mmCIF file of N, CA and C in Angstrom:
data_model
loop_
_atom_site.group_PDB
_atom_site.id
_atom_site.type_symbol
_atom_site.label_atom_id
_atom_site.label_comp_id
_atom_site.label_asym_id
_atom_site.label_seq_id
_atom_site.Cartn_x
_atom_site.Cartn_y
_atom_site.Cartn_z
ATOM 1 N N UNK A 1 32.515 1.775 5.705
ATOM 2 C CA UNK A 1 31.763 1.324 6.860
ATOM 3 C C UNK A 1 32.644 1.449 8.101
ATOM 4 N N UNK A 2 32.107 1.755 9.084
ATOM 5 C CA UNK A 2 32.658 2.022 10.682
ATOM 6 C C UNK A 2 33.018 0.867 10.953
ATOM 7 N N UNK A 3 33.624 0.682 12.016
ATOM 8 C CA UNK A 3 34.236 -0.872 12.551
ATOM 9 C C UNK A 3 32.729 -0.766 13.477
ATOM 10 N N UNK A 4 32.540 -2.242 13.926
ATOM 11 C CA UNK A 4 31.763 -2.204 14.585
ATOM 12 C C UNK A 4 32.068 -2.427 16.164
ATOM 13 N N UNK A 5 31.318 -1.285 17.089
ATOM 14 C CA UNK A 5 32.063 -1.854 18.339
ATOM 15 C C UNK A 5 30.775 -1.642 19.415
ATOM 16 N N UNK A 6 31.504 -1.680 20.540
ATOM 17 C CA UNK A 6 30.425 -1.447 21.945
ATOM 18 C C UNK A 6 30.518 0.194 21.811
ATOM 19 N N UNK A 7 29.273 0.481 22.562
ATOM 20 C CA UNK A 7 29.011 1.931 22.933
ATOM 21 C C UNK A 7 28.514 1.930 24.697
ATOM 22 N N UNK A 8 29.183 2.665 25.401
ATOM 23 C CA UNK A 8 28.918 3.024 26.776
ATOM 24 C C UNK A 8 28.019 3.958 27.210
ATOM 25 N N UNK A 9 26.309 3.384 27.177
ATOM 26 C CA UNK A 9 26.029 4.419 27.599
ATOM 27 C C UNK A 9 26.027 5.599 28.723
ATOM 28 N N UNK A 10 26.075 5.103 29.749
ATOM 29 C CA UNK A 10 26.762 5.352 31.134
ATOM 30 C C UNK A 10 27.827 6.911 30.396
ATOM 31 N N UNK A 11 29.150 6.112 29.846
ATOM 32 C CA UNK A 11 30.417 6.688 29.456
ATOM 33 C C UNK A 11 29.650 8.163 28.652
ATOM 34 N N UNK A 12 28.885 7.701 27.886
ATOM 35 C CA UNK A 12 28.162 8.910 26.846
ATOM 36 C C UNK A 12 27.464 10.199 27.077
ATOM 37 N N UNK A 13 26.796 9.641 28.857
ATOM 38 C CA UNK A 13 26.140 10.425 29.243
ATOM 39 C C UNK A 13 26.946 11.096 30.462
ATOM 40 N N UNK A 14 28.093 10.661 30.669
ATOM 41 C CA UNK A 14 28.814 11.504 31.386
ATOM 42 C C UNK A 14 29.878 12.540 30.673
ATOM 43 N N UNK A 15 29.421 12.966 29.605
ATOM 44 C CA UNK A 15 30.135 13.684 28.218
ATOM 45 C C UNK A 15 29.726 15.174 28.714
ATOM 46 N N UNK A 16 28.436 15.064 28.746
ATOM 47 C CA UNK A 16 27.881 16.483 29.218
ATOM 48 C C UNK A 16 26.830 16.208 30.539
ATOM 49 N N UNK A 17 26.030 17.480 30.530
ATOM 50 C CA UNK A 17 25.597 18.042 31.821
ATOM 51 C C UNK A 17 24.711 18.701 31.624
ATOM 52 N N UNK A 18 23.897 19.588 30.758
ATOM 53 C CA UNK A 18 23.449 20.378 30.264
ATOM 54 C C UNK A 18 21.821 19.319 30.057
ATOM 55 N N UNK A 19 20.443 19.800 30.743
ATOM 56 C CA UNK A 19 18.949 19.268 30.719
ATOM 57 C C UNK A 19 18.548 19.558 28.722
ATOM 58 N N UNK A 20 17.710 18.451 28.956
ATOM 59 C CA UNK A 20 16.868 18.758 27.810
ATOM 60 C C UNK A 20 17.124 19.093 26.256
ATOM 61 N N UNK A 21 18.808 18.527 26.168
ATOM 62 C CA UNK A 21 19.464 18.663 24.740
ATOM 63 C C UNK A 21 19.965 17.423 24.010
ATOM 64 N N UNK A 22 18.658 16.737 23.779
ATOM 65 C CA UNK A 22 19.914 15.032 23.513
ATOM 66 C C UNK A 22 20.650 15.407 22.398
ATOM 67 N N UNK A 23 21.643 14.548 22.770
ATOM 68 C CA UNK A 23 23.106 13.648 21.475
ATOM 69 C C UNK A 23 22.698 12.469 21.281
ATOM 70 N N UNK A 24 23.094 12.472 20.155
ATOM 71 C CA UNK A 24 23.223 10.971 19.118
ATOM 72 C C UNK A 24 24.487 10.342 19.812
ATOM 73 N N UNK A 25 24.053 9.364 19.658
ATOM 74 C CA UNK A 25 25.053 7.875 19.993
ATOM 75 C C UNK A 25 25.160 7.314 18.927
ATOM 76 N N UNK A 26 24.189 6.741 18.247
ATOM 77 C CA UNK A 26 24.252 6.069 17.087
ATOM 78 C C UNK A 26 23.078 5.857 15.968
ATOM 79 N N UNK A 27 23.396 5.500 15.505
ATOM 80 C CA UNK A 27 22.162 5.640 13.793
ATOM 81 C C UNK A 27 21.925 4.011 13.162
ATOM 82 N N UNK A 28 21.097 3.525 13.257
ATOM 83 C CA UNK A 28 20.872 2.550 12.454
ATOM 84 C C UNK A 28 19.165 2.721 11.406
ATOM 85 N N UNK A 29 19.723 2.728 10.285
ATOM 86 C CA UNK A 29 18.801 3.145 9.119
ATOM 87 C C UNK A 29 18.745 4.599 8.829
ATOM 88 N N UNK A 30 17.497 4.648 9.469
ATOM 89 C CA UNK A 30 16.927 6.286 9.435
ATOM 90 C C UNK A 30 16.449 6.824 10.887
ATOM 91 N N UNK A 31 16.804 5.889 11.663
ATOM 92 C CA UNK A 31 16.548 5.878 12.984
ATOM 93 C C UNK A 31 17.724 6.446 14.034
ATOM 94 N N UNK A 32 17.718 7.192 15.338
ATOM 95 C CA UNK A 32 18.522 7.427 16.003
ATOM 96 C C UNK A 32 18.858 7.354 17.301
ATOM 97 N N UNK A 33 19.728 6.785 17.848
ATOM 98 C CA UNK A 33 19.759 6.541 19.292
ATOM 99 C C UNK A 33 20.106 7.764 20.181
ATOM 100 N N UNK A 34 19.316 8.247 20.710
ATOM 101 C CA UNK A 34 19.414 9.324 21.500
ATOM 102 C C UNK A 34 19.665 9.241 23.047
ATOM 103 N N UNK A 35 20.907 10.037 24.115
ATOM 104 C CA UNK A 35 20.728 10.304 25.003
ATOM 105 C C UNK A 35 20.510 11.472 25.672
ATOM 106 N N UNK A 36 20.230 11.640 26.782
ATOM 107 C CA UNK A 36 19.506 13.150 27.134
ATOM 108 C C UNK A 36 19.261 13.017 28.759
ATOM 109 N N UNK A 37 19.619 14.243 29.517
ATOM 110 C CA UNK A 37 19.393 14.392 30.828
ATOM 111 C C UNK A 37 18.187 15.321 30.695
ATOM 112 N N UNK A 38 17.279 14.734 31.744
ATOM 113 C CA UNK A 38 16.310 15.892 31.836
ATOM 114 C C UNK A 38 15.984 16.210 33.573
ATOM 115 N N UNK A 39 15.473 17.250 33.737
ATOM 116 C CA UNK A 39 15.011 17.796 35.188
ATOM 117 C C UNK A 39 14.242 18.960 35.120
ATOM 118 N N UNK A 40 12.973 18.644 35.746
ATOM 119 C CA UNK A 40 12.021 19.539 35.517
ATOM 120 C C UNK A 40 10.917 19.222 34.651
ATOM 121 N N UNK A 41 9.981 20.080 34.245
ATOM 122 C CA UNK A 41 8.946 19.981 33.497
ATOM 123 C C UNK A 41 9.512 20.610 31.640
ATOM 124 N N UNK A 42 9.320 19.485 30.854
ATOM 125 C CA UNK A 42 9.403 19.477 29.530
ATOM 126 C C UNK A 42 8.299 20.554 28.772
ATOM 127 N N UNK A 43 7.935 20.913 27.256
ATOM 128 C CA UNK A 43 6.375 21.829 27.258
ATOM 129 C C UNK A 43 6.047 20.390 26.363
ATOM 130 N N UNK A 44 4.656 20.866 26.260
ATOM 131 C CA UNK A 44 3.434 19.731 25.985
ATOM 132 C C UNK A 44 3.623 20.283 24.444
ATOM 133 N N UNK A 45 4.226 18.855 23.884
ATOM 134 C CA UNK A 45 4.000 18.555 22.354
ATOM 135 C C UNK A 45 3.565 17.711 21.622
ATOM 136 N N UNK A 46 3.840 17.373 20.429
ATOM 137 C CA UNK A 46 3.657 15.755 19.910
ATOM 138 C C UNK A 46 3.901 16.207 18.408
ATOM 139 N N UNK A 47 4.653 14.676 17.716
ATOM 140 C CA UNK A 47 5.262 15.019 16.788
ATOM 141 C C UNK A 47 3.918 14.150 16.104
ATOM 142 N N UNK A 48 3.993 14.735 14.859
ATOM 143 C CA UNK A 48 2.325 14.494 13.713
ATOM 144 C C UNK A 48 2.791 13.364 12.858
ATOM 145 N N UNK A 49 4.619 12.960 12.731
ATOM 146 C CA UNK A 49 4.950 12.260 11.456
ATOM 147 C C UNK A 49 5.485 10.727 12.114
ATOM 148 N N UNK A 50 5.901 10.758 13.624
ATOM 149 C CA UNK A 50 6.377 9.713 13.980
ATOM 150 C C UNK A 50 6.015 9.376 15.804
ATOM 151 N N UNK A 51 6.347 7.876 15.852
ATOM 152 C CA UNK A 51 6.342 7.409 17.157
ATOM 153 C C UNK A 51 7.771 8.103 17.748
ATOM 154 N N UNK A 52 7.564 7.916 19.374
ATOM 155 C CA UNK A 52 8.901 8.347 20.243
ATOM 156 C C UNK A 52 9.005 7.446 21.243
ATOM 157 N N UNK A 53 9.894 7.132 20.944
ATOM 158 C CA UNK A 53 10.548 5.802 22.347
ATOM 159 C C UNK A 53 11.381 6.662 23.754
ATOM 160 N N UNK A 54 10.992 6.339 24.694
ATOM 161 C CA UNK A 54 11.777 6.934 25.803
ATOM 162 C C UNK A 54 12.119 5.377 26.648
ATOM 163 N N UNK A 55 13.419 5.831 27.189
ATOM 164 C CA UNK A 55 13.926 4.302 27.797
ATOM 165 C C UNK A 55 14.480 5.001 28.620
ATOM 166 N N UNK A 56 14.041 4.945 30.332
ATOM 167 C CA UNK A 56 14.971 5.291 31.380
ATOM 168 C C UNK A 56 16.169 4.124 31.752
ATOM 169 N N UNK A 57 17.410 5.075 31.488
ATOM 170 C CA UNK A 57 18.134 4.468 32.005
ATOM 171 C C UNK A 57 18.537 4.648 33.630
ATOM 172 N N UNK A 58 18.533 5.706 33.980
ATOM 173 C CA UNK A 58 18.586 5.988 35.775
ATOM 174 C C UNK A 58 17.451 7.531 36.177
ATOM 175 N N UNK A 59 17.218 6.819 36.985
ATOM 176 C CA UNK A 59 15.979 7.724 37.424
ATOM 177 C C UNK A 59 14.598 7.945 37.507
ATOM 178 N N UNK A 60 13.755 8.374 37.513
ATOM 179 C CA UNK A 60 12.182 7.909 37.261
ATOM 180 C C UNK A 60 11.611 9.391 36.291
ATOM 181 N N UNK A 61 11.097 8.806 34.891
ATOM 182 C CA UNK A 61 10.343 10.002 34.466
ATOM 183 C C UNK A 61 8.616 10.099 34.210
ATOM 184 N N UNK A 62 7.937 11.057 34.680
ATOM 185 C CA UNK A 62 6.759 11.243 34.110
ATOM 186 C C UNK A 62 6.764 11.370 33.065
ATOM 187 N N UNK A 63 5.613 11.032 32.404
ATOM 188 C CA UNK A 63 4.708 11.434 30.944
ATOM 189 C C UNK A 63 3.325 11.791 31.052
ATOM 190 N N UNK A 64 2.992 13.362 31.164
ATOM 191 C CA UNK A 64 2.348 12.914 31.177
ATOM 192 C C UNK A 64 1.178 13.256 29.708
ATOM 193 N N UNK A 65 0.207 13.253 30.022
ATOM 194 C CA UNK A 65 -1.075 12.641 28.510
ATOM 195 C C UNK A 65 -2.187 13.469 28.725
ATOM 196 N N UNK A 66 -2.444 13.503 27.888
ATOM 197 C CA UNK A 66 -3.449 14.591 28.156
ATOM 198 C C UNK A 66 -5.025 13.921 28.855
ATOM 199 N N UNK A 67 -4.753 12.466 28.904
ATOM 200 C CA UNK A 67 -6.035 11.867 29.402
ATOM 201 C C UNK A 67 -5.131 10.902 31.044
ATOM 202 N N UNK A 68 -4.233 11.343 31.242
ATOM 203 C CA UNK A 68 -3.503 10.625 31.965
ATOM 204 C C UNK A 68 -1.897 10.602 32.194
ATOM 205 N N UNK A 69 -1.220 9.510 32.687
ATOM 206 C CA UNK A 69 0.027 10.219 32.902
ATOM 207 C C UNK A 69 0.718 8.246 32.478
ATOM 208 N N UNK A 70 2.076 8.622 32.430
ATOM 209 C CA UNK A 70 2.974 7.133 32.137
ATOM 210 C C UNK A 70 3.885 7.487 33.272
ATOM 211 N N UNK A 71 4.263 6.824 33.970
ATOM 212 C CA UNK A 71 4.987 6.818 35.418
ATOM 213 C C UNK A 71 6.202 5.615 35.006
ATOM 214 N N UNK A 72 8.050 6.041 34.247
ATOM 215 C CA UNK A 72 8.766 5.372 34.403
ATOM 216 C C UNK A 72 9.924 4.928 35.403
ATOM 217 N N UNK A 73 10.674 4.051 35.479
ATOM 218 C CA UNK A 73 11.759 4.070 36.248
ATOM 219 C C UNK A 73 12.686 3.230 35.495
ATOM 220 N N UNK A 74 13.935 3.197 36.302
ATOM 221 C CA UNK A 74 15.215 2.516 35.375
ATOM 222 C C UNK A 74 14.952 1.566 34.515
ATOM 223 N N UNK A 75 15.144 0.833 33.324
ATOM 224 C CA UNK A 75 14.953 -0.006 33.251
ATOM 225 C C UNK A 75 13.597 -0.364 31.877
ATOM 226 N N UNK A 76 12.908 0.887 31.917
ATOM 227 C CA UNK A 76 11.447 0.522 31.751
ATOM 228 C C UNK A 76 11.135 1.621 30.451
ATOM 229 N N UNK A 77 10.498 1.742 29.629
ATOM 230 C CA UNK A 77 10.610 2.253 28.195
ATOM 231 C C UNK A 77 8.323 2.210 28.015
ATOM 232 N N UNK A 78 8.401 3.208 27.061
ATOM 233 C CA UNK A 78 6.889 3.326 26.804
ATOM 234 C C UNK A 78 7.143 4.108 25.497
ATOM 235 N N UNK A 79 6.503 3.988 24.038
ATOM 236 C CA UNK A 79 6.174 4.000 22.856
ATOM 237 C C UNK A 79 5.225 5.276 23.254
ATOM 238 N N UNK A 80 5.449 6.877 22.348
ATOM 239 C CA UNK A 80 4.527 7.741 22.137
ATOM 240 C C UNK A 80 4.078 7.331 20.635
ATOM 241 N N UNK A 81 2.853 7.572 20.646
ATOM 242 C CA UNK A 81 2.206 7.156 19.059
ATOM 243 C C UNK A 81 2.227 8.592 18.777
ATOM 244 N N UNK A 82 2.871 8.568 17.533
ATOM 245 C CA UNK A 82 2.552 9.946 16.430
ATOM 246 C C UNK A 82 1.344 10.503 17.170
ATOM 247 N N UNK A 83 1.136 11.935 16.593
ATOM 248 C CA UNK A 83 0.121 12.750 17.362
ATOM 249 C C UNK A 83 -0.569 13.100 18.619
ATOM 250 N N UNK A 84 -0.043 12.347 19.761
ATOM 251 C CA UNK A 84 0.068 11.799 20.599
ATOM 252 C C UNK A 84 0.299 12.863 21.693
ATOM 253 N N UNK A 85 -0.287 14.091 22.405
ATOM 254 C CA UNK A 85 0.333 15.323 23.021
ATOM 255 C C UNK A 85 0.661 14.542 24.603
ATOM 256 N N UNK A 86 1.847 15.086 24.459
ATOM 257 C CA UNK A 86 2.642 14.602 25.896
ATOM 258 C C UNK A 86 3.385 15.517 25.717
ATOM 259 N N UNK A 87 3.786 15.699 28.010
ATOM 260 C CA UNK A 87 4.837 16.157 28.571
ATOM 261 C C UNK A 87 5.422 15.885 29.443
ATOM 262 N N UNK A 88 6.829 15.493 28.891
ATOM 263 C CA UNK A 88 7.851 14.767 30.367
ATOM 264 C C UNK A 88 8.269 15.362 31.279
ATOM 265 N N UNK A 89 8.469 14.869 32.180
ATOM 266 C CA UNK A 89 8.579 15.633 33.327
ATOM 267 C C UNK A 89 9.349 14.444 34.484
ATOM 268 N N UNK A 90 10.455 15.509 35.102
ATOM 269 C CA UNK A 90 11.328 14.524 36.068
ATOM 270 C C UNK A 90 11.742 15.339 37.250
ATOM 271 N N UNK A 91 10.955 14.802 38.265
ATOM 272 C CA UNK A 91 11.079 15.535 40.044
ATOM 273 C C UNK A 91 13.139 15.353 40.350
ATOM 274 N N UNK A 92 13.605 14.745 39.805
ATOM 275 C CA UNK A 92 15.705 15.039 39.968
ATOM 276 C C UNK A 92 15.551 14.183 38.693
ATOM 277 N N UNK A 93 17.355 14.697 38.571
ATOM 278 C CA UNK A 93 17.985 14.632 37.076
ATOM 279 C C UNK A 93 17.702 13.172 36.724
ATOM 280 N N UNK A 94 17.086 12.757 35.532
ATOM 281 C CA UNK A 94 16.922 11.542 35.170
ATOM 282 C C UNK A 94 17.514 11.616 34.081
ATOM 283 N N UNK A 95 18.156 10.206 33.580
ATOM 284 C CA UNK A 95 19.068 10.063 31.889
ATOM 285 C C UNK A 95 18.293 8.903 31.066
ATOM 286 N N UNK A 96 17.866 9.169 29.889
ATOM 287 C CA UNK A 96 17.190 8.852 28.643
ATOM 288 C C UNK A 96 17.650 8.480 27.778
ATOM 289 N N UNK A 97 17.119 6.982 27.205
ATOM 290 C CA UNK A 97 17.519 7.336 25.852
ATOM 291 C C UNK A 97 16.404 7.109 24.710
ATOM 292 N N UNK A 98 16.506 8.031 24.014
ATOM 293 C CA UNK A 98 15.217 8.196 23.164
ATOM 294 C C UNK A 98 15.506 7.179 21.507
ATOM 295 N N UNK A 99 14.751 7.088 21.004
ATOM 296 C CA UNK A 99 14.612 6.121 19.842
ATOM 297 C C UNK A 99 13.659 6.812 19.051
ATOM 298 N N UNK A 100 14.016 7.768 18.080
ATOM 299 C CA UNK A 100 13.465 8.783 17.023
ATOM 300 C C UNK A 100 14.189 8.306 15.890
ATOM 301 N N UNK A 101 13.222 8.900 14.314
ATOM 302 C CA UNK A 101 13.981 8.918 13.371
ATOM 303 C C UNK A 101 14.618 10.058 13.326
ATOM 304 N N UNK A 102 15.519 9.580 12.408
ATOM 305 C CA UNK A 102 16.668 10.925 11.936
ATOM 306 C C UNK A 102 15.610 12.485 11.642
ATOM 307 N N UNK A 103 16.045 13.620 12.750
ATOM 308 C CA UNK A 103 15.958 14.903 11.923
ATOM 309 C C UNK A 103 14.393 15.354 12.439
ATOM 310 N N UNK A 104 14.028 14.371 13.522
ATOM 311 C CA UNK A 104 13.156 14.749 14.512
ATOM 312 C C UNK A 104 13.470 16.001 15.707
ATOM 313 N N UNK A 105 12.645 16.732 15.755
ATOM 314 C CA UNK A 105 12.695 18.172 16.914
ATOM 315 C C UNK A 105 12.068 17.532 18.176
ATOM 316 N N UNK A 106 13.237 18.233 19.210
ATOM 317 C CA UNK A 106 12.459 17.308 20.809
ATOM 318 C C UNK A 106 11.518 17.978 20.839
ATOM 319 N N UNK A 107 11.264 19.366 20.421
ATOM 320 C CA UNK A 107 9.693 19.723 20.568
ATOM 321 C C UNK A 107 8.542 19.611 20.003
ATOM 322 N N UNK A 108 8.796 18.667 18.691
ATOM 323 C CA UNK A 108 7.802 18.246 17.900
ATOM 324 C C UNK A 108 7.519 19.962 17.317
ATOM 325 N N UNK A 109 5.857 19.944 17.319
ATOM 326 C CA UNK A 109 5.338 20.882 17.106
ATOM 327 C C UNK A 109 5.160 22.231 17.347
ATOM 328 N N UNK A 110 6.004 22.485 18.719
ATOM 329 C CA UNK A 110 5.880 23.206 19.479
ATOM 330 C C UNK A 110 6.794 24.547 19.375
ATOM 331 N N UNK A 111 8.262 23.769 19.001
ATOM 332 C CA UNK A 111 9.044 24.960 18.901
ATOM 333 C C UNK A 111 9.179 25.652 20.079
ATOM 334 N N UNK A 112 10.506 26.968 19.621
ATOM 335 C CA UNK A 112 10.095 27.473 20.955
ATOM 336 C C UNK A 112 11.604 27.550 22.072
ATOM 337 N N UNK A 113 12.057 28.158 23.008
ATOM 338 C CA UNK A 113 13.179 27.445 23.769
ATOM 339 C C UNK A 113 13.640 26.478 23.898
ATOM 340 N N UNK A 114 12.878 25.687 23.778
ATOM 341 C CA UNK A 114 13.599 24.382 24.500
ATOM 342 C C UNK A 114 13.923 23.520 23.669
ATOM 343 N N UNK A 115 13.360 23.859 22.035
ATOM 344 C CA UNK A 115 14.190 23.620 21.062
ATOM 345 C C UNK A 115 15.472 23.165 20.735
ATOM 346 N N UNK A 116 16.076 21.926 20.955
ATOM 347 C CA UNK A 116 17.541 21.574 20.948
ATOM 348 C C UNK A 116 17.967 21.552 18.834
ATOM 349 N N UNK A 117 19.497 22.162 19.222
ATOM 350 C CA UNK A 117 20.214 21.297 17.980
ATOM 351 C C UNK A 117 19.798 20.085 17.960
ATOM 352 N N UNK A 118 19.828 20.270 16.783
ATOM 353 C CA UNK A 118 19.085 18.567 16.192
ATOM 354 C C UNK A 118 20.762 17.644 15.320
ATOM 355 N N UNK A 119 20.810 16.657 15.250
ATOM 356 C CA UNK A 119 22.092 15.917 15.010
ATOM 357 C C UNK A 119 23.242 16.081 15.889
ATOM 358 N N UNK A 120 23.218 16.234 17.380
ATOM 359 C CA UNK A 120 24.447 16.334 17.689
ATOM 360 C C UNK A 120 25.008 15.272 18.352
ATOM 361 N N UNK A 121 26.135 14.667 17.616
ATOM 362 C CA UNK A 121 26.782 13.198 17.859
ATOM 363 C C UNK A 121 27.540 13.687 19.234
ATOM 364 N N UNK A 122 27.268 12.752 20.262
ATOM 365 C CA UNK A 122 28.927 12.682 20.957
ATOM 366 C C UNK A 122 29.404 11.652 21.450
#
């Protein structure tokens, strides 16, 4: 077992630079703590097997829905339900942290470019 300690997210997300590729921070269960810079328009997906947590930590991000849109800012977090087609989207660089299970694709269904490595700790 790991020692148990604090994690910086701030510190984590100043690791890299690079839109639209989260890293793992940390794992509890089967679940994963994800951070991620994004800017720009995301493509319209949705994953069929699980919910997706997005939690702005600085910046404001759209979601939007196919019947509507989710409008976040610092601070403030919104639950995608499985099957659920959404696309995020952020007018300047906003930082995330997502709450997926293990071995989830940021593009869900979609595939495709924007396709990130999947498991990458930093």
């Amino acid at each position: 077992m790991s020692p148990i300690s604090s994690i910086n997210i701030a510190g984590k997300l100043a690791l890299f630079s690079e839109h639209w590729q989260p890293k793992v921070i940390a794992q509890m269960n089967d679940y994963q703590f994800k951070v991620v810079k994004v800017l720009g328009d995301f493509v319209w997906h949705s994953h069929a097997d699980t919910d997706e947590t997005f939690i702005v930590v600085s910046g404001r991000l759209r979601i939007e829905l196919r019947d509507g849109h989710v409008d976040l800012g610092p601070g403030e977090m919104t639950v995608i339900p499985k099957g659920v087609e959404h696309k995020p989207c952020a007018q300047q660089e906003t930082h995330l942290m997502l709450i997926e299970p293990c071995g989830v694709v940021n593009t869900g269904d979609q595939g495709g470019a924007r396709s990130a490595p999947n498991d990458v700790w930093i």
